[in-house]
Amino acid sequence: MLIRRARVLGSEHTDVRWRGDLIVESGTGLRPLPGEDDLDARGGWLLPGLHNHHIHLRALAVRADSVSLSPDRVAGRAQLIAELRRLDAELPAGRWIRGIDYHDSVAGALDRRLLDHALPTRPIRVQHRSGALWTLNSAACAAVGLDGCTATGVEREPDGRPTGRLWRLDSWLGARVPPLSPDLAQVSAHAARHGITGFTEATPELTQADVAALAAAVSEGRIAQRLHCMAPPAITDPRVARFTLGPTKILLDDQALPTLDAFTDTIRAAHAAHRPVAVHCVTRVQLILTLAALAAAGIAPGDRIEHGAIIPDTVLEHLRDSALTVVTQPHFPIERAAQYAREVPRDDRADLWRLGSLRRAGVAIAAGTDAPFGDPDPWRVVAAATTRRAGESISLPEALALFLGRAERPARPRTLRPGARADLTLLSAAPEDLARDPAAAADLVAATVVAGRPVHLGADR
């Protein structure tokens, strides 16, 4: 297939041809070969396909079976209770209510008592916006047998009774609640319309069955993109086309930090299995502990910092010299501006979600949407990156590059040269048009090509 008359990123050529899943020719004035499909770009911008370097696909897919209880939709305890009771009146008997996006600014810290006040008999589970916490009412606690759970993530009253708050127990809870049927095909199609040709699945502690199910979704075409999947060291590769195993995800919580020796051993075990690590760092102490453990264990190619929500300037040089990649979310300071204004001490704000300062320091950076905990639209992330506060904004080409890296090396840019994979995103707008409003590109994707196959074509193509 041939795309011609394009503005090709990083090239003076206007035409790109591929066979199978590899680009074989680039030039200007190329003509279609006999029987070859071709696409006239009409001066649109042709890019390597966008790769979302941090996403939670199944959690995003089940949003259709959930209700958002975010501060934007629910304000105050009375409105929260009213919303839960409205749902109770609409749902069939016995159906669980699954709330998402909750933040303490809505009605304070949730526990089973507050949820029982709203609905004492229908099971309810509510996920905090951070993704770290589920809160259950008493009916839900009884349904999953929470009283008998001895996991350390179960928060308890002084008398030992569970409060209904479960920290980092997604797998335990998921095995005990009614199963959901996530529509991964819908998520994939939405992403294709936005020019995404690859995902990095960042959910921690996936089982072999979880990984097999995701690989099957790729093999069967329900996920049309490439999928790079984080997984524990013992997970074996299903050996499916367009599916690869990625780094081992390591979660840290300030309330239960490992010792430096234990953390170092965890990293060494991943490296011994030939797997890099991706460490969740959203606080200063998590980052400092991670850098110390990586220094002790030795840094492997592909090791990365997820989020980097707080990065003091004193570690920028160390991050650069260690060749670690920070996979960040430039849109969070905009999406969560009100929350950060309330909760982040003024002295910490200069260190919050660094971007431009990381780039100037020579730190390797890439981006993921972190959907469903952030907006899944990569173009909103690009727009946010170009409009950050003074000193942290970056140019449009630099913002695009956050999504153009390789799955296994997120900060190493891909190209559209011969020999490269035929993963492409074609926009119907020229670069100078997009510069005025990067977010508008979400409606300007003319074609998305994965492994040489168009998975999205605009209505006029």
Short mmCIF file of C-alpha atoms in Angstrom, two decimals:
data_model
loop_
_atom_site.label_atom_id
_atom_site.label_comp_id
_atom_site.label_asym_id
_atom_site.label_seq_id
_atom_site.Cartn_x
_atom_site.Cartn_y
_atom_site.Cartn_z
CA MET A 1 0.00 0.00 0.00
CA LEU A 2 1.10 3.59 -0.67
CA ILE A 3 0.38 6.86 1.08
CA ARG A 4 1.32 9.82 -1.09
CA ARG A 5 1.35 13.62 -0.95
CA ALA A 6 1.81 13.65 2.82
CA ARG A 7 3.83 15.85 5.15
CA VAL A 8 5.97 13.05 6.57
CA LEU A 9 7.30 13.66 10.07
CA GLY A 10 11.09 13.87 10.07
CA SER A 11 11.43 13.58 6.31
CA GLU A 12 11.47 15.74 3.20
CA HIS A 13 9.73 12.94 1.30
CA THR A 14 5.99 12.95 0.71
CA ASP A 15 5.27 9.28 -0.01
CA VAL A 16 5.60 6.06 2.01
CA ARG A 17 5.06 2.51 0.70
CA TRP A 18 4.87 -0.72 2.69
CA ARG A 19 4.45 -4.41 2.04
CA GLY A 20 3.23 -6.72 4.75
CA ASP A 21 4.09 -5.08 8.04
CA LEU A 22 7.27 -3.27 6.95
CA ILE A 23 7.90 0.03 5.19
CA VAL A 24 9.85 -0.69 2.00
CA GLU A 25 10.16 2.69 0.28
CA SER A 26 9.91 6.40 0.92
CA GLY A 27 10.29 9.14 -1.63
CA THR A 28 8.54 11.89 -3.54
CA GLY A 29 6.39 11.38 -6.61
CA LEU A 30 5.94 7.63 -6.11
CA ARG A 31 3.17 6.10 -8.20
CA PRO A 32 0.89 3.19 -7.31
CA LEU A 33 2.04 -0.16 -8.61
CA PRO A 34 -0.42 -2.33 -10.56
CA GLY A 35 -3.05 -3.59 -8.11
CA GLU A 36 -1.66 -1.53 -5.22
CA ASP A 37 -3.99 0.40 -2.94
CA ASP A 38 -3.04 4.01 -2.44
CA LEU A 39 -4.22 6.86 -0.23
CA ASP A 40 -3.90 10.52 -1.16
CA ALA A 41 -2.92 12.34 2.03
CA ARG A 42 -3.75 15.76 0.49
CA GLY A 43 -1.01 17.42 2.47
CA GLY A 44 -1.95 15.85 5.80
CA TRP A 45 0.63 15.03 8.48
CA LEU A 46 1.91 11.44 8.43
CA LEU A 47 3.35 10.17 11.72
CA PRO A 48 4.61 6.93 13.17
CA GLY A 49 1.59 5.43 14.89
CA LEU A 50 0.90 6.72 18.39
CA HIS A 51 1.76 4.34 21.24
CA ASN A 52 -0.01 4.86 24.57
CA HIS A 53 2.77 3.93 26.99
CA HIS A 54 0.60 3.52 30.13
CA ILE A 55 -3.02 2.35 30.09
CA HIS A 56 -5.32 -0.10 31.90
CA LEU A 57 -7.37 -1.66 29.12
CA ARG A 58 -9.78 -3.86 31.05
CA ALA A 59 -10.50 -1.16 33.61
CA LEU A 60 -11.21 1.26 30.77
CA ALA A 61 -13.45 -1.26 29.04
CA VAL A 62 -15.67 -1.84 32.09
CA ARG A 63 -16.46 1.85 32.52
CA ALA A 64 -19.63 1.11 30.55
CA ASP A 65 -20.77 -1.00 33.52
CA SER A 66 -19.79 1.66 36.06
CA VAL A 67 -21.02 5.02 37.30
CA SER A 68 -18.71 7.98 37.73
CA LEU A 69 -18.78 9.53 41.20
CA SER A 70 -16.15 12.15 40.40
CA PRO A 71 -16.14 15.63 41.95
CA ASP A 72 -17.25 16.98 38.57
CA ARG A 73 -20.48 14.97 38.76
CA VAL A 74 -21.21 14.63 42.46
CA ALA A 75 -20.84 17.38 45.04
CA GLY A 76 -21.32 16.56 48.70
CA ARG A 77 -22.63 13.71 50.82
CA ALA A 78 -26.31 14.37 50.06
CA GLN A 79 -25.75 14.28 46.30
CA LEU A 80 -23.67 11.11 46.59
CA ILE A 81 -26.42 9.35 48.52
CA ALA A 82 -29.05 10.60 46.07
CA GLU A 83 -27.04 9.28 43.11
CA LEU A 84 -26.62 5.84 44.67
CA ARG A 85 -30.33 5.66 45.47
CA ARG A 86 -31.20 6.72 41.92
CA LEU A 87 -29.12 3.85 40.60
CA ASP A 88 -30.75 1.47 43.05
CA ALA A 89 -34.18 2.39 41.67
CA GLU A 90 -33.07 1.77 38.08
CA LEU A 91 -31.09 -1.46 38.40
CA PRO A 92 -32.52 -4.98 38.61
CA ALA A 93 -32.54 -6.63 42.02
CA GLY A 94 -29.21 -8.17 43.02
CA ARG A 95 -27.09 -6.17 40.55
CA TRP A 96 -23.99 -4.63 42.10
CA ILE A 97 -23.36 -0.90 41.85
CA ARG A 98 -19.81 -0.22 40.66
CA GLY A 99 -18.74 3.36 41.31
CA ILE A 100 -15.52 4.85 39.93
CA ASP A 101 -13.57 8.15 39.96
CA TYR A 102 -14.42 8.90 43.61
CA HIS A 103 -12.31 11.47 45.44
CA ASP A 104 -12.47 12.47 49.11
CA SER A 105 -13.44 16.00 48.11
CA VAL A 106 -16.92 14.64 47.29
CA ALA A 107 -17.95 13.45 50.77
CA GLY A 108 -14.79 12.70 52.72
CA ALA A 109 -13.19 9.30 53.21
CA LEU A 110 -15.74 6.63 52.31
CA ASP A 111 -16.36 3.61 54.51
CA ARG A 112 -19.03 0.94 54.81
CA ARG A 113 -21.10 3.07 57.22
CA LEU A 114 -21.62 5.89 54.76
CA LEU A 115 -22.45 3.50 51.93
CA ASP A 116 -24.79 1.54 54.23
CA HIS A 117 -26.62 4.79 54.97
CA ALA A 118 -27.23 5.20 51.26
CA LEU A 119 -28.09 1.57 50.49
CA PRO A 120 -27.94 -1.10 53.19
CA THR A 121 -29.02 -4.10 51.09
CA ARG A 122 -27.68 -3.75 47.52
CA PRO A 123 -23.93 -4.52 47.17
CA ILE A 124 -21.87 -1.42 46.35
CA ARG A 125 -18.19 -1.07 45.54
CA VAL A 126 -16.59 2.30 44.86
CA GLN A 127 -13.10 2.83 43.46
CA HIS A 128 -11.04 5.85 44.46
CA ARG A 129 -9.74 7.97 41.60
CA SER A 130 -6.18 6.97 42.47
CA GLY A 131 -7.00 3.33 41.67
CA ALA A 132 -5.46 2.25 44.98
CA LEU A 133 -8.63 1.82 47.03
CA TRP A 134 -12.01 0.08 46.82
CA THR A 135 -14.71 0.77 49.41
CA LEU A 136 -17.54 -1.72 49.99
CA ASN A 137 -20.80 -1.45 51.88
CA SER A 138 -21.86 -4.17 54.33
CA ALA A 139 -23.86 -6.09 51.73
CA ALA A 140 -20.79 -6.22 49.48
CA CYS A 141 -18.51 -7.13 52.41
CA ALA A 142 -20.75 -10.08 53.21
CA ALA A 143 -20.95 -11.17 49.57
CA VAL A 144 -17.16 -11.42 49.20
CA GLY A 145 -16.51 -12.81 52.69
CA LEU A 146 -14.42 -9.85 53.78
CA ASP A 147 -14.56 -10.75 57.47
CA GLY A 148 -12.50 -13.85 56.69
CA CYS A 149 -9.88 -12.08 54.59
CA THR A 150 -6.48 -11.86 56.29
CA ALA A 151 -4.73 -9.77 53.59
CA THR A 152 -2.85 -6.76 54.86
CA GLY A 153 -4.77 -4.45 52.51
CA VAL A 154 -8.00 -4.85 54.51
CA GLU A 155 -8.45 -1.76 56.67
CA ARG A 156 -9.96 -2.54 60.08
CA GLU A 157 -11.59 -0.78 63.02
CA PRO A 158 -9.84 -0.97 66.43
CA ASP A 159 -12.14 -3.90 67.26
CA GLY A 160 -10.93 -5.79 64.15
CA ARG A 161 -14.06 -5.32 62.07
CA PRO A 162 -13.33 -4.37 58.41
CA THR A 163 -14.12 -0.77 57.54
CA GLY A 164 -15.00 -1.82 54.00
CA ARG A 165 -11.84 -0.17 52.61
CA LEU A 166 -9.55 -2.45 50.56
CA TRP A 167 -6.10 -1.17 49.58
CA ARG A 168 -4.43 -2.65 46.51
CA LEU A 169 -6.61 -5.76 46.55
CA ASP A 170 -7.95 -5.60 43.00
CA SER A 171 -7.12 -9.22 42.19
CA TRP A 172 -8.57 -10.55 45.44
CA LEU A 173 -11.77 -8.55 44.98
CA GLY A 174 -12.05 -9.26 41.26
CA ALA A 175 -12.11 -13.00 41.95
CA ARG A 176 -15.10 -12.62 44.29
CA VAL A 177 -17.44 -10.14 42.63
CA PRO A 178 -19.80 -10.91 39.73
CA PRO A 179 -17.71 -11.09 36.54
CA LEU A 180 -17.89 -8.27 34.03
CA SER A 181 -17.50 -8.61 30.27
CA PRO A 182 -15.18 -5.83 29.18
CA ASP A 183 -15.68 -4.81 25.56
CA LEU A 184 -12.06 -4.55 24.48
CA ALA A 185 -13.10 -4.24 20.83
CA GLN A 186 -14.88 -0.99 21.59
CA VAL A 187 -11.82 0.38 23.42
CA SER A 188 -9.60 -0.66 20.51
CA ALA A 189 -11.87 0.94 17.90
CA HIS A 190 -12.02 4.20 19.88
CA ALA A 191 -8.24 4.23 20.13
CA ALA A 192 -7.86 3.53 16.41
CA ARG A 193 -10.05 6.53 15.62
CA HIS A 194 -7.57 8.58 17.65
CA GLY A 195 -4.52 7.27 15.79
CA ILE A 196 -3.28 4.82 18.42
CA THR A 197 -1.40 1.83 17.02
CA GLY A 198 -0.06 0.37 20.27
CA PHE A 199 -0.69 0.09 24.00
CA THR A 200 1.39 -0.69 27.04
CA GLU A 201 -0.88 -2.44 29.56
CA ALA A 202 0.24 -1.23 32.99
CA THR A 203 -2.03 -3.12 35.38
CA PRO A 204 0.06 -4.73 38.16
CA GLU A 205 0.15 -8.37 39.20
CA LEU A 206 -1.51 -9.87 36.15
CA THR A 207 -1.86 -13.64 36.29
CA GLN A 208 -0.99 -16.05 33.50
CA ALA A 209 -4.72 -16.30 32.76
CA ASP A 210 -5.01 -12.51 32.57
CA VAL A 211 -2.12 -12.31 30.14
CA ALA A 212 -3.50 -15.18 28.05
CA ALA A 213 -6.87 -13.42 27.82
CA LEU A 214 -5.27 -10.18 26.61
CA ALA A 215 -3.13 -12.08 24.10
CA ALA A 216 -6.25 -13.87 22.85
CA ALA A 217 -7.98 -10.51 22.36
CA VAL A 218 -5.05 -9.45 20.17
CA SER A 219 -4.94 -12.74 18.25
CA GLU A 220 -8.70 -12.69 17.62
CA GLY A 221 -8.65 -9.06 16.47
CA ARG A 222 -10.69 -7.61 19.31
CA ILE A 223 -7.59 -5.54 20.05
CA ALA A 224 -6.35 -4.33 16.67
CA GLN A 225 -3.27 -2.56 18.04
CA ARG A 226 0.05 -3.93 19.22
CA LEU A 227 0.01 -4.73 22.93
CA HIS A 228 3.05 -4.58 25.22
CA CYS A 229 1.98 -6.08 28.53
CA MET A 230 3.58 -5.52 31.93
CA ALA A 231 3.63 -8.73 33.95
CA PRO A 232 5.40 -10.47 36.86
CA PRO A 233 8.69 -12.26 36.10
CA ALA A 234 7.18 -15.77 36.18
CA ILE A 235 4.66 -15.05 33.41
CA THR A 236 5.44 -16.82 30.15
CA ASP A 237 5.01 -15.23 26.73
CA PRO A 238 1.92 -16.51 24.86
CA ARG A 239 3.82 -16.02 21.57
CA VAL A 240 1.08 -14.16 19.73
CA ALA A 241 1.70 -11.75 16.86
CA ARG A 242 1.49 -8.07 17.91
CA PHE A 243 1.72 -9.09 21.60
CA THR A 244 4.87 -8.78 23.70
CA LEU A 245 5.68 -9.03 27.37
CA GLY A 246 6.97 -5.84 28.94
CA PRO A 247 8.50 -4.82 32.24
CA THR A 248 7.45 -6.00 35.66
CA LYS A 249 5.22 -3.42 37.32
CA ILE A 250 6.10 -2.63 40.94
CA LEU A 251 3.63 -0.70 43.08
CA LEU A 252 4.72 1.34 46.08
CA ASP A 253 2.53 2.76 48.86
CA ASP A 254 3.91 5.16 51.44
CA GLN A 255 2.03 3.35 54.21
CA ALA A 256 3.67 0.01 53.43
CA LEU A 257 7.04 0.68 51.83
CA PRO A 258 9.42 -2.28 51.52
CA THR A 259 12.85 -2.16 53.08
CA LEU A 260 15.63 -1.13 50.73
CA ASP A 261 17.05 -4.67 50.80
CA ALA A 262 13.69 -6.29 50.02
CA PHE A 263 13.00 -3.83 47.21
CA THR A 264 16.45 -4.37 45.77
CA ASP A 265 15.89 -8.14 45.79
CA THR A 266 12.57 -7.67 43.94
CA ILE A 267 14.29 -5.69 41.21
CA ARG A 268 17.11 -8.23 40.96
CA ALA A 269 14.59 -11.06 40.58
CA ALA A 270 12.94 -9.27 37.66
CA HIS A 271 16.29 -8.56 36.03
CA ALA A 272 17.33 -12.19 36.51
CA ALA A 273 14.25 -13.17 34.50
CA HIS A 274 15.43 -10.76 31.76
CA ARG A 275 12.67 -8.31 32.57
CA PRO A 276 13.08 -4.60 33.26
CA VAL A 277 11.01 -2.97 35.99
CA ALA A 278 8.42 -0.19 35.85
CA VAL A 279 8.08 1.37 39.30
CA HIS A 280 5.00 3.35 40.31
CA CYS A 281 6.30 6.59 41.87
CA VAL A 282 3.83 9.31 42.86
CA THR A 283 5.50 10.70 45.99
CA ARG A 284 8.94 12.02 46.84
CA VAL A 285 9.78 9.14 49.18
CA GLN A 286 8.74 6.53 46.60
CA LEU A 287 11.03 8.06 44.00
CA ILE A 288 14.02 8.35 46.33
CA LEU A 289 13.59 4.75 47.52
CA THR A 290 13.27 3.56 43.91
CA LEU A 291 16.44 5.33 42.81
CA ALA A 292 18.33 3.88 45.76
CA ALA A 293 17.08 0.34 45.06
CA LEU A 294 17.87 0.59 41.37
CA ALA A 295 21.36 1.85 42.16
CA ALA A 296 21.88 -1.13 44.45
CA ALA A 297 20.39 -3.70 42.06
CA GLY A 298 21.90 -2.23 38.92
CA ILE A 299 19.87 -0.60 36.18
CA ALA A 300 18.80 -2.76 33.25
CA PRO A 301 17.84 -1.51 29.77
CA GLY A 302 14.15 -0.66 29.79
CA ASP A 303 13.85 0.15 33.51
CA ARG A 304 11.39 3.02 33.91
CA ILE A 305 9.65 5.29 36.39
CA GLU A 306 5.85 5.38 36.08
CA HIS A 307 4.19 8.76 36.66
CA GLY A 308 6.95 10.67 38.44
CA ALA A 309 4.32 12.88 40.05
CA ILE A 310 6.84 14.51 42.40
CA ILE A 311 10.43 14.84 41.18
CA PRO A 312 12.75 17.15 43.14
CA ASP A 313 15.29 19.03 41.06
CA THR A 314 18.08 17.44 43.10
CA VAL A 315 17.59 14.09 41.31
CA LEU A 316 17.34 15.33 37.72
CA GLU A 317 21.02 14.75 37.00
CA HIS A 318 20.85 11.28 38.51
CA LEU A 319 17.81 10.41 36.37
CA ARG A 320 19.62 11.56 33.26
CA ASP A 321 22.84 9.72 34.02
CA SER A 322 21.03 6.50 34.93
CA ALA A 323 19.23 6.44 31.55
CA LEU A 324 15.90 5.77 33.24
CA THR A 325 12.77 6.76 31.32
CA VAL A 326 10.01 8.66 33.10
CA VAL A 327 6.59 7.76 31.67
CA THR A 328 4.43 10.64 32.78
CA GLN A 329 0.92 12.10 32.45
CA PRO A 330 1.18 15.77 31.39
CA HIS A 331 -2.60 16.20 31.47
CA PHE A 332 -3.04 15.45 35.16
CA PRO A 333 -2.14 18.98 36.37
CA ILE A 334 -4.99 20.25 34.17
CA GLU A 335 -7.53 17.50 34.84
CA ARG A 336 -6.84 17.59 38.59
CA ALA A 337 -6.02 21.27 39.01
CA ALA A 338 -8.59 21.89 41.75
CA GLN A 339 -7.48 18.83 43.72
CA TYR A 340 -3.80 19.76 43.54
CA ALA A 341 -4.54 23.35 44.52
CA ARG A 342 -6.20 22.05 47.70
CA GLU A 343 -3.90 19.17 48.57
CA VAL A 344 -0.38 19.82 47.30
CA PRO A 345 1.73 22.05 49.56
CA ARG A 346 2.88 25.20 47.81
CA ASP A 347 6.53 24.25 48.30
CA ASP A 348 5.97 20.99 46.38
CA ARG A 349 4.20 22.47 43.37
CA ALA A 350 7.38 23.23 41.45
CA ASP A 351 8.19 19.50 41.60
CA LEU A 352 4.69 18.39 40.55
CA TRP A 353 4.40 16.57 37.22
CA ARG A 354 7.58 17.97 35.72
CA LEU A 355 7.83 17.89 31.94
CA GLY A 356 9.79 20.70 30.29
CA SER A 357 12.32 20.75 33.11
CA LEU A 358 12.88 16.99 32.66
CA ARG A 359 13.50 17.47 28.96
CA ARG A 360 15.91 20.36 29.50
CA ALA A 361 17.80 18.25 32.04
CA GLY A 362 18.24 15.50 29.45
CA VAL A 363 15.95 13.01 31.20
CA ALA A 364 14.29 10.48 28.87
CA ILE A 365 10.51 11.04 28.88
CA ALA A 366 7.42 9.47 27.35
CA ALA A 367 3.71 9.62 28.08
CA GLY A 368 0.67 7.46 28.65
CA THR A 369 -2.90 8.49 29.30
CA ASP A 370 -3.27 6.24 32.38
CA ALA A 371 -6.87 5.68 31.28
CA PRO A 372 -9.34 5.16 32.87
CA PHE A 373 -7.71 7.22 35.63
CA GLY A 374 -7.01 9.91 33.05
CA ASP A 375 -8.61 10.96 29.77
CA PRO A 376 -7.93 8.24 27.16
CA ASP A 377 -7.54 10.78 24.32
CA PRO A 378 -3.80 11.13 23.54
CA TRP A 379 -4.38 14.42 21.74
CA ARG A 380 -5.63 16.01 24.95
CA VAL A 381 -2.36 14.91 26.53
CA VAL A 382 -0.42 16.47 23.67
CA ALA A 383 -2.41 19.69 24.03
CA ALA A 384 -1.82 19.73 27.78
CA ALA A 385 1.92 19.25 27.30
CA THR A 386 2.08 22.34 25.09
CA THR A 387 0.09 24.54 27.50
CA ARG A 388 1.64 23.70 30.86
CA ARG A 389 2.84 26.41 33.22
CA ALA A 390 5.93 28.41 32.35
CA GLY A 391 9.01 26.23 32.31
CA GLU A 392 7.09 22.95 32.00
CA SER A 393 5.42 23.29 28.58
CA ILE A 394 7.07 21.77 25.52
CA SER A 395 6.68 22.27 21.78
CA LEU A 396 4.16 20.37 19.65
CA PRO A 397 6.82 18.11 18.03
CA GLU A 398 8.25 17.37 21.50
CA ALA A 399 4.76 16.60 22.83
CA LEU A 400 4.02 14.28 19.93
CA ALA A 401 7.31 12.49 20.53
CA LEU A 402 5.97 11.42 23.94
CA PHE A 403 3.76 8.93 22.05
CA LEU A 404 6.14 8.02 19.22
CA GLY A 405 8.67 5.91 21.11
CA ARG A 406 9.14 2.16 20.92
CA ALA A 407 7.12 0.03 23.31
CA GLU A 408 10.25 -1.43 24.90
CA ARG A 409 12.15 1.92 24.78
CA PRO A 410 9.45 4.57 25.17
CA ALA A 411 11.79 7.55 24.72
CA ARG A 412 13.50 6.17 21.61
CA PRO A 413 11.58 7.57 18.62
CA ARG A 414 10.35 5.46 15.74
CA THR A 415 10.62 6.59 12.11
CA LEU A 416 8.90 6.03 8.76
CA ARG A 417 12.05 4.94 6.96
CA PRO A 418 12.38 1.72 4.96
CA GLY A 419 12.72 -1.24 7.31
CA ALA A 420 10.52 0.30 10.01
CA ARG A 421 7.27 -1.30 11.08
CA ALA A 422 4.26 -0.15 9.08
CA ASP A 423 2.44 1.43 12.02
CA LEU A 424 1.22 4.85 10.86
CA THR A 425 -1.14 7.66 11.79
CA LEU A 426 -2.31 10.01 9.03
CA LEU A 427 -3.97 13.30 9.91
CA SER A 428 -6.09 15.32 7.53
CA ALA A 429 -4.43 18.52 8.79
CA ALA A 430 -1.00 19.97 8.17
CA PRO A 431 1.43 20.52 11.08
CA GLU A 432 0.86 24.29 11.13
CA ASP A 433 -2.91 23.76 11.39
CA LEU A 434 -2.53 21.36 14.29
CA ALA A 435 -0.25 23.76 16.15
CA ARG A 436 -3.18 26.10 16.73
CA ASP A 437 -5.24 23.45 18.53
CA PRO A 438 -3.53 20.07 19.10
CA ALA A 439 -6.60 18.60 20.80
CA ALA A 440 -8.54 19.02 17.54
CA ALA A 441 -6.47 16.21 16.01
CA ALA A 442 -8.80 13.73 17.73
CA ASP A 443 -11.30 14.55 14.96
CA LEU A 444 -8.69 14.78 12.19
CA VAL A 445 -7.32 11.21 12.06
CA ALA A 446 -7.72 10.19 8.43
CA ALA A 447 -6.14 6.74 8.72
CA THR A 448 -4.60 4.46 11.32
CA VAL A 449 -2.45 1.56 10.10
CA VAL A 450 -1.22 -1.30 12.33
CA ALA A 451 1.24 -3.86 10.98
CA GLY A 452 0.45 -2.72 7.46
CA ARG A 453 -3.32 -3.07 7.81
CA PRO A 454 -5.67 -0.07 8.00
CA VAL A 455 -7.68 -0.36 11.21
CA HIS A 456 -9.36 3.01 10.81
CA LEU A 457 -10.17 5.12 7.76
CA GLY A 458 -11.91 8.47 7.98
CA ALA A 459 -15.30 8.93 6.35
CA ASP A 460 -13.80 10.77 3.37
CA ARG A 461 -11.14 8.10 2.60
#
